[in-house]
Amino acid sequence: MKRLKILMVVPYKARDLEGHALVGYHLERKYGHQVIYSNGYGLEQKILVHAPDVLVLDHLAWNFKVEQA
């Protein structure tokens, strides 16, 4: 299985980090993927810097989220 680099956007650290970290831990331990956590600010630049195989967004309810996707 190919090891993937996953960029996971955590929209609100105080509320969302724990849940995202649990999912990321599972992906790292069970499948060997590399998980990078980030907020959504400057996302385009972070994609260029990290060159992830997968980008995980929380939802697309707001227009700026759709633009990021």
XYZ file of C-alpha atoms in Angstrom:
69
model
C 0.000 0.000 0.000
C 1.280 3.445 -0.896
C 1.971 5.757 2.017
C -0.035 8.944 1.447
C 0.666 12.466 2.627
C -2.596 13.891 3.960
C -3.164 17.592 4.640
C -6.041 17.839 7.129
C -7.629 21.240 7.649
C -8.648 21.868 11.272
C -11.073 24.808 11.099
C -11.253 25.649 14.811
C -8.460 24.235 16.952
C -10.209 24.436 20.329
C -13.282 22.620 19.044
C -11.976 20.330 16.287
C -8.354 19.337 16.954
C -9.089 16.404 19.256
C -11.396 14.676 16.758
C -9.115 15.366 13.805
C -6.124 14.105 15.782
C -7.920 10.834 16.533
C -8.668 10.296 12.848
C -5.097 11.250 11.926
C -3.651 8.909 14.555
C -5.713 6.047 13.132
C -4.531 6.811 9.585
C -0.903 6.952 10.722
C -0.939 3.836 12.932
C -3.119 1.522 10.854
C -2.132 2.569 7.326
C 1.213 4.340 7.751
C 0.054 7.590 6.167
C 1.631 10.918 7.059
C -0.909 13.419 8.396
C -0.207 17.161 8.455
C -2.623 19.386 10.370
C -3.280 22.967 9.386
C -5.784 25.757 9.677
C -7.423 26.963 6.482
C -5.530 30.249 6.194
C -3.197 30.452 3.206
C -4.254 26.972 2.199
C -3.144 27.348 -1.398
C 0.439 28.064 -0.275
C 0.387 25.143 2.160
C -0.693 22.832 -0.644
C 2.271 24.003 -2.701
C 4.705 23.594 0.209
C 3.531 20.159 1.388
C 2.335 18.708 -1.952
C -0.208 16.395 -0.290
C -1.790 13.401 -1.993
C -5.034 14.087 -0.118
C -6.663 17.277 1.168
C -9.315 16.870 3.887
C -11.743 19.784 4.290
C -14.378 19.893 7.012
C -17.355 20.985 4.873
C -18.279 23.205 1.945
C -21.131 25.177 3.515
C -19.545 28.606 3.057
C -18.488 30.184 -0.230
C -14.840 30.587 0.780
C -14.698 26.842 1.550
C -16.030 26.080 -1.921
C -13.379 28.374 -3.399
C -10.670 26.535 -1.443
C -11.927 23.196 -2.731
